[in-house]
mmCIF file of C-alpha atoms and ligand atoms in Angstrom:
data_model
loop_
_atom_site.group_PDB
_atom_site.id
_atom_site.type_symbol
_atom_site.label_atom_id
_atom_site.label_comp_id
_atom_site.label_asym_id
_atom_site.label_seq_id
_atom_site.Cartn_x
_atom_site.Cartn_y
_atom_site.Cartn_z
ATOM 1 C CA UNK A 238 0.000 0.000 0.000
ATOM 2 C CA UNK A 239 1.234 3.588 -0.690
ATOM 3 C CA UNK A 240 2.083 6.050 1.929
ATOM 4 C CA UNK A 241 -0.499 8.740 2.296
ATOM 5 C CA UNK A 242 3.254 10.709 2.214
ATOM 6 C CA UNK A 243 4.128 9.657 -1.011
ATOM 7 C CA UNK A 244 4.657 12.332 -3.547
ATOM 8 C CA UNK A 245 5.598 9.743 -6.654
ATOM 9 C CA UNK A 246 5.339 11.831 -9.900
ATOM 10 C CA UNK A 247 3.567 14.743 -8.359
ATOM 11 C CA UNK A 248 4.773 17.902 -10.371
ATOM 12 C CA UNK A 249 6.066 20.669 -7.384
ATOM 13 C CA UNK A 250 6.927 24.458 -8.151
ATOM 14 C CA UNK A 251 8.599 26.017 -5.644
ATOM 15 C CA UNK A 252 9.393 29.500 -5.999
ATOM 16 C CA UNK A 253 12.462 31.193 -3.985
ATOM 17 C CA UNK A 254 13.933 27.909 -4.834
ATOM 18 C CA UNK A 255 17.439 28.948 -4.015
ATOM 19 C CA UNK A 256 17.204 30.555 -0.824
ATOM 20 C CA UNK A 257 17.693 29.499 2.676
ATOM 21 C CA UNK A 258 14.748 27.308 3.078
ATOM 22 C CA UNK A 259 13.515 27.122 -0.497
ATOM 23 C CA UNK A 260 16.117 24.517 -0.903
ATOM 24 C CA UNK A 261 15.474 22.126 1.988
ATOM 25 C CA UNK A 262 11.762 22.348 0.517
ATOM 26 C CA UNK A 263 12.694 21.122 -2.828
ATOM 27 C CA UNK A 264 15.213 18.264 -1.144
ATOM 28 C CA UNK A 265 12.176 17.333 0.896
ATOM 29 C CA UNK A 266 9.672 17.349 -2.124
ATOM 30 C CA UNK A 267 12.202 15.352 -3.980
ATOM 31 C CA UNK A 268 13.094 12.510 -1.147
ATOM 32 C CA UNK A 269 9.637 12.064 -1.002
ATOM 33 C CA UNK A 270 9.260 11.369 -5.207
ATOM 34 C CA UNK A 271 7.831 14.844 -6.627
ATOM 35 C CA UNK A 272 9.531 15.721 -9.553
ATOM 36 C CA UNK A 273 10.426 19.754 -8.850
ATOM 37 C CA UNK A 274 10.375 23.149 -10.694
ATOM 38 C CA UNK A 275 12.926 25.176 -9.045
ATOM 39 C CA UNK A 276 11.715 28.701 -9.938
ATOM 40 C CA UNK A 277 13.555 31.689 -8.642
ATOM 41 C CA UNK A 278 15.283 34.761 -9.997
ATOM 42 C CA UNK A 279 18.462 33.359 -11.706
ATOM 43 C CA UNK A 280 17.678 30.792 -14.555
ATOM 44 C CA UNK A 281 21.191 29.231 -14.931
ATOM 45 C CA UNK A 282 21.550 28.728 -11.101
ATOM 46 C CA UNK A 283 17.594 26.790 -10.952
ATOM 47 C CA UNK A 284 18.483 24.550 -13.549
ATOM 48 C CA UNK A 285 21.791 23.752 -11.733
ATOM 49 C CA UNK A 286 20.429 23.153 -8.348
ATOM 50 C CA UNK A 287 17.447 20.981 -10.358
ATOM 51 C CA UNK A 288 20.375 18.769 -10.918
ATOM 52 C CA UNK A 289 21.178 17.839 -7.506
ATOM 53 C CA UNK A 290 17.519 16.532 -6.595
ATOM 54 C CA UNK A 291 17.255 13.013 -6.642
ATOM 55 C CA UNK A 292 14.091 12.981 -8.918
ATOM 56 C CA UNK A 293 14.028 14.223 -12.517
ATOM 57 C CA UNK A 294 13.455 17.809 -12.015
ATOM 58 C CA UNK A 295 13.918 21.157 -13.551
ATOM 59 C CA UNK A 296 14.348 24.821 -12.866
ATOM 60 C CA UNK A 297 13.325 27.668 -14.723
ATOM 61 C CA UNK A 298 13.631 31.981 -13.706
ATOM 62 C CA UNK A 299 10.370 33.424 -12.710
ATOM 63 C CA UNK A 300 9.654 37.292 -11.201
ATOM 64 C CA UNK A 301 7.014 36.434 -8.859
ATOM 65 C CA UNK A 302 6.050 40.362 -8.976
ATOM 66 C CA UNK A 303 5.339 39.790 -13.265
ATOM 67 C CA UNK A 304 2.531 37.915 -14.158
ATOM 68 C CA UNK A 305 3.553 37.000 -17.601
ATOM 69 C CA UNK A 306 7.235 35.124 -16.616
ATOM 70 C CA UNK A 307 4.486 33.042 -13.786
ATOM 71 C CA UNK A 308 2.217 31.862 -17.496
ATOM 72 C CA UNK A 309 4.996 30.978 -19.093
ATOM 73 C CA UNK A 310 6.186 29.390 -16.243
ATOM 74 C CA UNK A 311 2.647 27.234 -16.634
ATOM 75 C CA UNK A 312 3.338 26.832 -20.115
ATOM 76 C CA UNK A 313 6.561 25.069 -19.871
ATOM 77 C CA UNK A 314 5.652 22.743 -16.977
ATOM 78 C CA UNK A 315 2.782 21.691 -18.575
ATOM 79 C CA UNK A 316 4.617 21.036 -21.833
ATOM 80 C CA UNK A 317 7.017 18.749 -19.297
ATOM 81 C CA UNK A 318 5.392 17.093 -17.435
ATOM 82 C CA UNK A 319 1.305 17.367 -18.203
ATOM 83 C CA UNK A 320 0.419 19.149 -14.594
ATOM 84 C CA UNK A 321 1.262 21.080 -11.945
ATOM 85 C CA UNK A 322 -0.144 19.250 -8.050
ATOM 86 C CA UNK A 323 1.506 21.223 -5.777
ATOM 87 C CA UNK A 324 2.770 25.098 -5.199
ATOM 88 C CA UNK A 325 5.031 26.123 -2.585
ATOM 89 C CA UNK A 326 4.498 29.862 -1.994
ATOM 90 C CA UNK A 327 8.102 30.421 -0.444
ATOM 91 C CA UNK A 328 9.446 33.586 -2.371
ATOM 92 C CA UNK A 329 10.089 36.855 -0.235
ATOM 93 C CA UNK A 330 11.757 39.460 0.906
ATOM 94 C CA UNK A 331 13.168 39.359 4.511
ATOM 95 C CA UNK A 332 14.722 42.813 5.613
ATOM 96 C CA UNK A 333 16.047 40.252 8.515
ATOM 97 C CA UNK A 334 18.249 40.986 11.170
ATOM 98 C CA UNK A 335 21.310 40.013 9.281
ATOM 99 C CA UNK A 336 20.594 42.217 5.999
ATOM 100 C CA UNK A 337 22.964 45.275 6.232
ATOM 101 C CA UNK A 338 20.472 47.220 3.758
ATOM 102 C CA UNK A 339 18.798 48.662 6.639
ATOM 103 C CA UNK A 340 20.281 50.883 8.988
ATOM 104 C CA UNK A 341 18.968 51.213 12.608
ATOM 105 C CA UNK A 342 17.864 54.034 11.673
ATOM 106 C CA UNK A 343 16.122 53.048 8.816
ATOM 107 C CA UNK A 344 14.702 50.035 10.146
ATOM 108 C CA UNK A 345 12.875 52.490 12.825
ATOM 109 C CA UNK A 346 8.935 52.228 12.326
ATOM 110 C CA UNK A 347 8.793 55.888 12.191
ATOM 111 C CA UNK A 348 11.989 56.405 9.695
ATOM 112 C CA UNK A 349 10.677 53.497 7.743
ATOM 113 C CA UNK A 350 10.595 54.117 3.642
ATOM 114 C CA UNK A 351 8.064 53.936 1.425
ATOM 115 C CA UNK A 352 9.823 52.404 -1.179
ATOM 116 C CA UNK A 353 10.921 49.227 1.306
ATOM 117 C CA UNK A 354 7.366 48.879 2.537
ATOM 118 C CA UNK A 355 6.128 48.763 -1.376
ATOM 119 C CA UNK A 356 8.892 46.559 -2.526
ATOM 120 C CA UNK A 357 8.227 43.859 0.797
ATOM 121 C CA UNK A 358 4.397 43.728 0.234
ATOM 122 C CA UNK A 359 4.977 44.003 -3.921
ATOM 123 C CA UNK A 360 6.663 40.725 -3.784
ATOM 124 C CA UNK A 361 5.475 38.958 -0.127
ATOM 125 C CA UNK A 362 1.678 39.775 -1.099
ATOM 126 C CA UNK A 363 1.319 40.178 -4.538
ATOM 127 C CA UNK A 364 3.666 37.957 -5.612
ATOM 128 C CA UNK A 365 1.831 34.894 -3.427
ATOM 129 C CA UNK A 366 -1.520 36.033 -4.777
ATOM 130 C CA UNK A 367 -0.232 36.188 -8.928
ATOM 131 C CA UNK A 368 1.118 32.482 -8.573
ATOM 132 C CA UNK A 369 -1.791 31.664 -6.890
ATOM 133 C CA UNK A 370 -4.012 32.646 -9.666
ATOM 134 C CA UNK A 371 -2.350 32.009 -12.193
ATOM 135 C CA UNK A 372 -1.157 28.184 -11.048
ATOM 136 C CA UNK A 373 -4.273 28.081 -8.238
ATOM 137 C CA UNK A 374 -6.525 28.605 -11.725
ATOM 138 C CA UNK A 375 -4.502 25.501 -13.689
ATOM 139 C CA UNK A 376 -4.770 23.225 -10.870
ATOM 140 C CA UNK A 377 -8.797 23.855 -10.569
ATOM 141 C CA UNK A 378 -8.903 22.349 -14.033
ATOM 142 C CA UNK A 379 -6.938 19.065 -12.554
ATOM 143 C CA UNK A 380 -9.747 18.876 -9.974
ATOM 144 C CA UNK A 381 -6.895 18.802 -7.464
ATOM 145 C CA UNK A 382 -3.967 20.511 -6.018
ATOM 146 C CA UNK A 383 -2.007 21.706 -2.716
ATOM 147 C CA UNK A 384 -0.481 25.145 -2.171
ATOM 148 C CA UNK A 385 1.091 25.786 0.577
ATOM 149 C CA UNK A 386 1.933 29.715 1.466
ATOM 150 C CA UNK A 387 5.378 29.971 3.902
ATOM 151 C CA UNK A 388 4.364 32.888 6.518
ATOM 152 C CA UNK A 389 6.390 33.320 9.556
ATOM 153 C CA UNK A 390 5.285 34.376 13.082
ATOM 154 C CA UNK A 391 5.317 37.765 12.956
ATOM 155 C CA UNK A 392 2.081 37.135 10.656
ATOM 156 C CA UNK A 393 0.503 36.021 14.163
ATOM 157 C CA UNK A 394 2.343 38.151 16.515
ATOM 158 C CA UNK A 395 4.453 41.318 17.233
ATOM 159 C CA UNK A 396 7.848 41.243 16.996
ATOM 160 C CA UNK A 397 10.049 41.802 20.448
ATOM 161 C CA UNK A 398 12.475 44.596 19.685
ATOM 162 C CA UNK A 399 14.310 43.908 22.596
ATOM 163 C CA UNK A 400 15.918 40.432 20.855
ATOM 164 C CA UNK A 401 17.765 42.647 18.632
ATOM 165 C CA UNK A 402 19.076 44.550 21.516
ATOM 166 C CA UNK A 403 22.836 43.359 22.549
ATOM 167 C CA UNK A 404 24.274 42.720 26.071
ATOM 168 C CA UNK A 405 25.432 46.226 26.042
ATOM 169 C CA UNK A 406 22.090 47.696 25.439
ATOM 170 C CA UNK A 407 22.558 48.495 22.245
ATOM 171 C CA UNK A 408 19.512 48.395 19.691
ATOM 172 C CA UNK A 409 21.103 46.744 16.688
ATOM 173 C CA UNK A 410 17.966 46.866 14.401
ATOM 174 C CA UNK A 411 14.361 46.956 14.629
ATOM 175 C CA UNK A 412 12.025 44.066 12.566
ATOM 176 C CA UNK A 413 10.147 46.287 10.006
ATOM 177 C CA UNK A 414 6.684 47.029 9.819
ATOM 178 C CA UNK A 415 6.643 45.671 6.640
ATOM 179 C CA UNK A 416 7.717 42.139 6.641
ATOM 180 C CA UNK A 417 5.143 41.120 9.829
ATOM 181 C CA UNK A 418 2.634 42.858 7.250
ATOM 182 C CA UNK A 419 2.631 41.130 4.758
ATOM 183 C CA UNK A 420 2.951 38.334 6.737
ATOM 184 C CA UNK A 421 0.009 38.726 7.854
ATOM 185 C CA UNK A 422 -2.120 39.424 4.525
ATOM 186 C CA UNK A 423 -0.432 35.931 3.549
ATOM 187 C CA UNK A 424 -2.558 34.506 6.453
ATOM 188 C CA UNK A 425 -5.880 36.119 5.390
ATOM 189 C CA UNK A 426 -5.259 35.335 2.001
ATOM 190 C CA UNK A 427 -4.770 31.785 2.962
ATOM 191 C CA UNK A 428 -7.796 31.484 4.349
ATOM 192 C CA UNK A 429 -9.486 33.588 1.223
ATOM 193 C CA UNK A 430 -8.199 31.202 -1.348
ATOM 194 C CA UNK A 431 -9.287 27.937 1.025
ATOM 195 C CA UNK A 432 -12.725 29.126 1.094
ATOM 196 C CA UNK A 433 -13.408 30.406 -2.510
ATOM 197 C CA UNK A 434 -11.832 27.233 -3.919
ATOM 198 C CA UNK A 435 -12.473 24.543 -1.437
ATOM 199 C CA UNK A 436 -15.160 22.911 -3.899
ATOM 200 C CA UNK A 437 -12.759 22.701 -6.757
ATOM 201 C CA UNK A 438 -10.420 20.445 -4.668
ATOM 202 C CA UNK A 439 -7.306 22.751 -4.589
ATOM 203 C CA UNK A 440 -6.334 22.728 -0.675
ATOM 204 C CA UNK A 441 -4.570 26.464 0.374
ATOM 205 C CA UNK A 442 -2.850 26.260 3.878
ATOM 206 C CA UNK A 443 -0.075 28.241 5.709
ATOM 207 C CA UNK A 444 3.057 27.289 7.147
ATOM 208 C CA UNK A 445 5.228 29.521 9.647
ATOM 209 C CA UNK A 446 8.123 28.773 10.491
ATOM 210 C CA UNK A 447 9.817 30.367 13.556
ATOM 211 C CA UNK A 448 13.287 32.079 12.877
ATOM 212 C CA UNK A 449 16.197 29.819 11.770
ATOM 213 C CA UNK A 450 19.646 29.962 12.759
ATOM 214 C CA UNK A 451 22.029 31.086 10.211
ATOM 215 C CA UNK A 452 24.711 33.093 11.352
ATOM 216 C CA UNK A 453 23.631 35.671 13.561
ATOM 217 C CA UNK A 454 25.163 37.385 16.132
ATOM 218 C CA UNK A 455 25.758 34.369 19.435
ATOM 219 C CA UNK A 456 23.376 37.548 21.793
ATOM 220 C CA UNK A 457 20.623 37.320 19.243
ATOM 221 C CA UNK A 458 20.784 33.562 18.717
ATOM 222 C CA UNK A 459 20.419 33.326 23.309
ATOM 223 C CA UNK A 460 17.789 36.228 23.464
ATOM 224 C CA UNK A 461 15.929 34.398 20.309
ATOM 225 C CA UNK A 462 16.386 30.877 21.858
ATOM 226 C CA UNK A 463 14.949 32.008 25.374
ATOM 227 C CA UNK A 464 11.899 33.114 23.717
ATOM 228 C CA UNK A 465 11.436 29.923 22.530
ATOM 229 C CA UNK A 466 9.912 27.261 24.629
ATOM 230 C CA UNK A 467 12.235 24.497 22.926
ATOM 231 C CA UNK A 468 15.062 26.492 23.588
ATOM 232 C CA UNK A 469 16.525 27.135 20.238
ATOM 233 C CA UNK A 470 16.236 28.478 17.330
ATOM 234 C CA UNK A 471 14.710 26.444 14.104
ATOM 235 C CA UNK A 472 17.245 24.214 12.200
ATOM 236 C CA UNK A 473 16.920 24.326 8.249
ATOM 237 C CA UNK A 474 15.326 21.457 8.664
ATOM 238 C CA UNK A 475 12.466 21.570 10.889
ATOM 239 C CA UNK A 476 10.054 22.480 7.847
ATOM 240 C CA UNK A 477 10.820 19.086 6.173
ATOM 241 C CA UNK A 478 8.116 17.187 7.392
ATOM 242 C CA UNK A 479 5.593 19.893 7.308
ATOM 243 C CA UNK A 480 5.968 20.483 3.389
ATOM 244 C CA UNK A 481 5.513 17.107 3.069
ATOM 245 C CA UNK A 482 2.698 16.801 5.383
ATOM 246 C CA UNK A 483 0.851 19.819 3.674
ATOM 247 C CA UNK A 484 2.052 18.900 0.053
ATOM 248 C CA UNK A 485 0.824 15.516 0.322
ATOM 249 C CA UNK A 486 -2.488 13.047 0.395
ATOM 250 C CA UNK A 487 -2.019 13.277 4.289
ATOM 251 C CA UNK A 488 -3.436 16.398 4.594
ATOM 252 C CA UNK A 489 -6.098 15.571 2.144
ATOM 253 C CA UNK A 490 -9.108 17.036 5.001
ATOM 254 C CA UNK A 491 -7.078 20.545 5.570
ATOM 255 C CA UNK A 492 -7.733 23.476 4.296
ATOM 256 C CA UNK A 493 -7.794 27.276 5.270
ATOM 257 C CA UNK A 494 -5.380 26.101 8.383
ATOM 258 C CA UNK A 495 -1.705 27.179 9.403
ATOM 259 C CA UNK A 496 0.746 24.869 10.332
ATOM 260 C CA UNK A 497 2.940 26.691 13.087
ATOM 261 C CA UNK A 498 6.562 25.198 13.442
ATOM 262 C CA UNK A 499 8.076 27.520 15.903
ATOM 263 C CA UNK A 500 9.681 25.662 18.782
ATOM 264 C CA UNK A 501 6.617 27.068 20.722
ATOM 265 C CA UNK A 502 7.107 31.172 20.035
ATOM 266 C CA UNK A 503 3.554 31.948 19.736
ATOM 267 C CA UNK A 504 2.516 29.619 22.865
ATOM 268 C CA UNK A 505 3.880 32.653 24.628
HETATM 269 N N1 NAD B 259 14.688 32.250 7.464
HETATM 270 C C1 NAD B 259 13.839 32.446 8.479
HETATM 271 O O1 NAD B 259 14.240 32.556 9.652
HETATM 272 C C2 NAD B 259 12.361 32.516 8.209
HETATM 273 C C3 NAD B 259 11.492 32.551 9.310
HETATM 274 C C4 NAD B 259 10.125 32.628 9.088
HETATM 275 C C5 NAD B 259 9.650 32.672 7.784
HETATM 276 N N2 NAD B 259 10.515 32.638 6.728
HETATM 277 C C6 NAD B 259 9.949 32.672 5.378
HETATM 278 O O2 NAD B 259 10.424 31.540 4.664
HETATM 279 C C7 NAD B 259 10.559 31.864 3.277
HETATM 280 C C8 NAD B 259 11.976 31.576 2.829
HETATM 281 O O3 NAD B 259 12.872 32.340 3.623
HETATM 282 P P1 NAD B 259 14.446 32.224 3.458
HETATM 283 O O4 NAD B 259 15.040 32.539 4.753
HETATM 284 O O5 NAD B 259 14.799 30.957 2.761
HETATM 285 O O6 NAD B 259 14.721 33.463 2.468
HETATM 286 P P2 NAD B 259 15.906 33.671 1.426
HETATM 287 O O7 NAD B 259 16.123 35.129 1.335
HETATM 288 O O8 NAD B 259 17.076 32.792 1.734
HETATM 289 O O9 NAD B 259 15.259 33.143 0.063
HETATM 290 C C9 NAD B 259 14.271 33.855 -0.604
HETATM 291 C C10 NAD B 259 14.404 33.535 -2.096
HETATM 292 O O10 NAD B 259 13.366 34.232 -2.799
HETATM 293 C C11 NAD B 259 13.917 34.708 -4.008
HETATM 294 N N3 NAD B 259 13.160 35.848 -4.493
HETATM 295 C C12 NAD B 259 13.137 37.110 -3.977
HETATM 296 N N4 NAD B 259 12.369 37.903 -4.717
HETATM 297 C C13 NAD B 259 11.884 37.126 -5.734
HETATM 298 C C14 NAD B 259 11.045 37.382 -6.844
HETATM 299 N N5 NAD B 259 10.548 38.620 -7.071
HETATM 300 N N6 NAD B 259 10.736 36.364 -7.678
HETATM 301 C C15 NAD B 259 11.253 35.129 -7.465
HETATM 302 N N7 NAD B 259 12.073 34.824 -6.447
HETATM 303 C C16 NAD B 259 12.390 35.827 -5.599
HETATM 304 C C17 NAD B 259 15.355 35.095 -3.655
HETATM 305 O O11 NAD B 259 16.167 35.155 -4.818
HETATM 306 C C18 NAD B 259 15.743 33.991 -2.675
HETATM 307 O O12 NAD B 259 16.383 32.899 -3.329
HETATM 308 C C19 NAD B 259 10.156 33.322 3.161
HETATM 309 O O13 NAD B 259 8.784 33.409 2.803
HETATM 310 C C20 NAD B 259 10.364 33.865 4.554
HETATM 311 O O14 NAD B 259 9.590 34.999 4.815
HETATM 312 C C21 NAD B 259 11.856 32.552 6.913
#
């Protein structure tokens, strides 16, 4: 009998396919039998990274902002491989704690710019809702399909400004009103697409992870891991099972839900 985990010749995009977690989503995709469409900015460097899967898979550059590089995107999957079961919403920008484009004082709620609130929601929001559409609208014709939009916590809650504040007292950066957000509108969108297409049997759920380490500062990694009722912050791994979980047959009654995987953050 199969698994109600198996993903044997589904067809997977994931877009922000190169990034931090966008690759341990398309490793766990593959382990688990989906052939994957690596999308992401760079072309050259999806098709490379399609290589290392260990299912027949491809990559191929998308703009998740332009709706025309997301149909041809459609076009050329379905010229592939005949269908398109499962979309990983994972693209975004993250004006994180380790980006040195903001300044402390531009990271300041009331210094913040324009033009880096615009670009965040441009591509966090709009960018979720055009592949959603446009690959949402493609899977409605299958009669099935899974997407799965990657949120984060500070979707659900505030962010502590304090955690960026070293042992010195010294405010090192402030989390942006922009990224929690469009966090945020990713949750309510979730549940917007679940309900509006829940007859045509394409499933819409959340997942947020809780931060990941990845070389911060050792103060921010202890003030974050405190927070945390596990006591750490998130390994690049911890989202593994819960793509699979969400991508897959086991999750077959779920819809409109979020799948928190934050070492216990929000429990707070
Ligand atoms: N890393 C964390 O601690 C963390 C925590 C909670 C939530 N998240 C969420 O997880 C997801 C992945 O985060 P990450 O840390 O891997 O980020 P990352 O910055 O490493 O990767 C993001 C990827 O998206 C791509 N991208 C950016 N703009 C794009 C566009 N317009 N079109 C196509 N691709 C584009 C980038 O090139 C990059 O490869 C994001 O949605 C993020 O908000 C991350």
């Amino acid at each position: 009998m199969e698994s109600p985990f198996s993903l044997k010749d589904k067809v997977a995009v994931v877009t922000g396919g190169l990034g931090l977690l966008g690759k341990q989503h398309c490793d766990a995709l593959s382990e688990f039998g989906a052939h994957v469409v690596v999308c992401d900015l760079n072309e050259d460097q999806c098709r490379a990274f399609a290589k290392t899967l260990s299912t027949e898979s491809i990559g191929i550059g998308i703009d998740v902002t332009d709706p025309e590089t997301i149909k041809t995107l459609v076009k050329r999957v379905l010229s592939e491989y005949g269908r398109i079961d499962i979309l990983i919403n994972n693209a975004a920008v993250n004006d994180a704690f380790e980006s040195p484009a903001l300044s402390l004082q531009t990271s300041r709620l009331e210094h913040y710019p324009l033009s880096m609130w615009q670009k965040i929601m441009e591509v966090n929001v709009t960018g979720v809702f055009l592949c959603s559409q446009i690959i949402g609208t493609q899977m409605m014709k299958q009669g099935k399909g899974s997407i799965i939009n990657i949120a984060s916590t500070y979707g659900m809650v505030g962010p502590d400004q304090s955690i960026y504040r070293s042992p010195e007292g010294q405010q090192t950066f402030f989390k942006s009103p922009a990224y929690a957000a469009s966090k945020g509108a990713i949750l309510a969108l979730t549940r917007f697409l679940a309900t509006t297409w829940g007859a045509t049997g394409v499933r819409v759920n959340a997942l947020t992870p809780g931060g990941v380490e990845n070389h911060q500062e050792g103060f921010f990694i202890q003030n974050y891991s405190l927070k945390t009722p596990l006591g750490r912050m998130a390994r690049v791994d911890d989202f593994k099972g819960a793509i699979i979980f969400l991508a897959s047959d086991a999750s077959d009654y779920m819809t409109g839900a979020n799948l928190v995987i934050d070492g216990g953050w929000t429990a707070w």
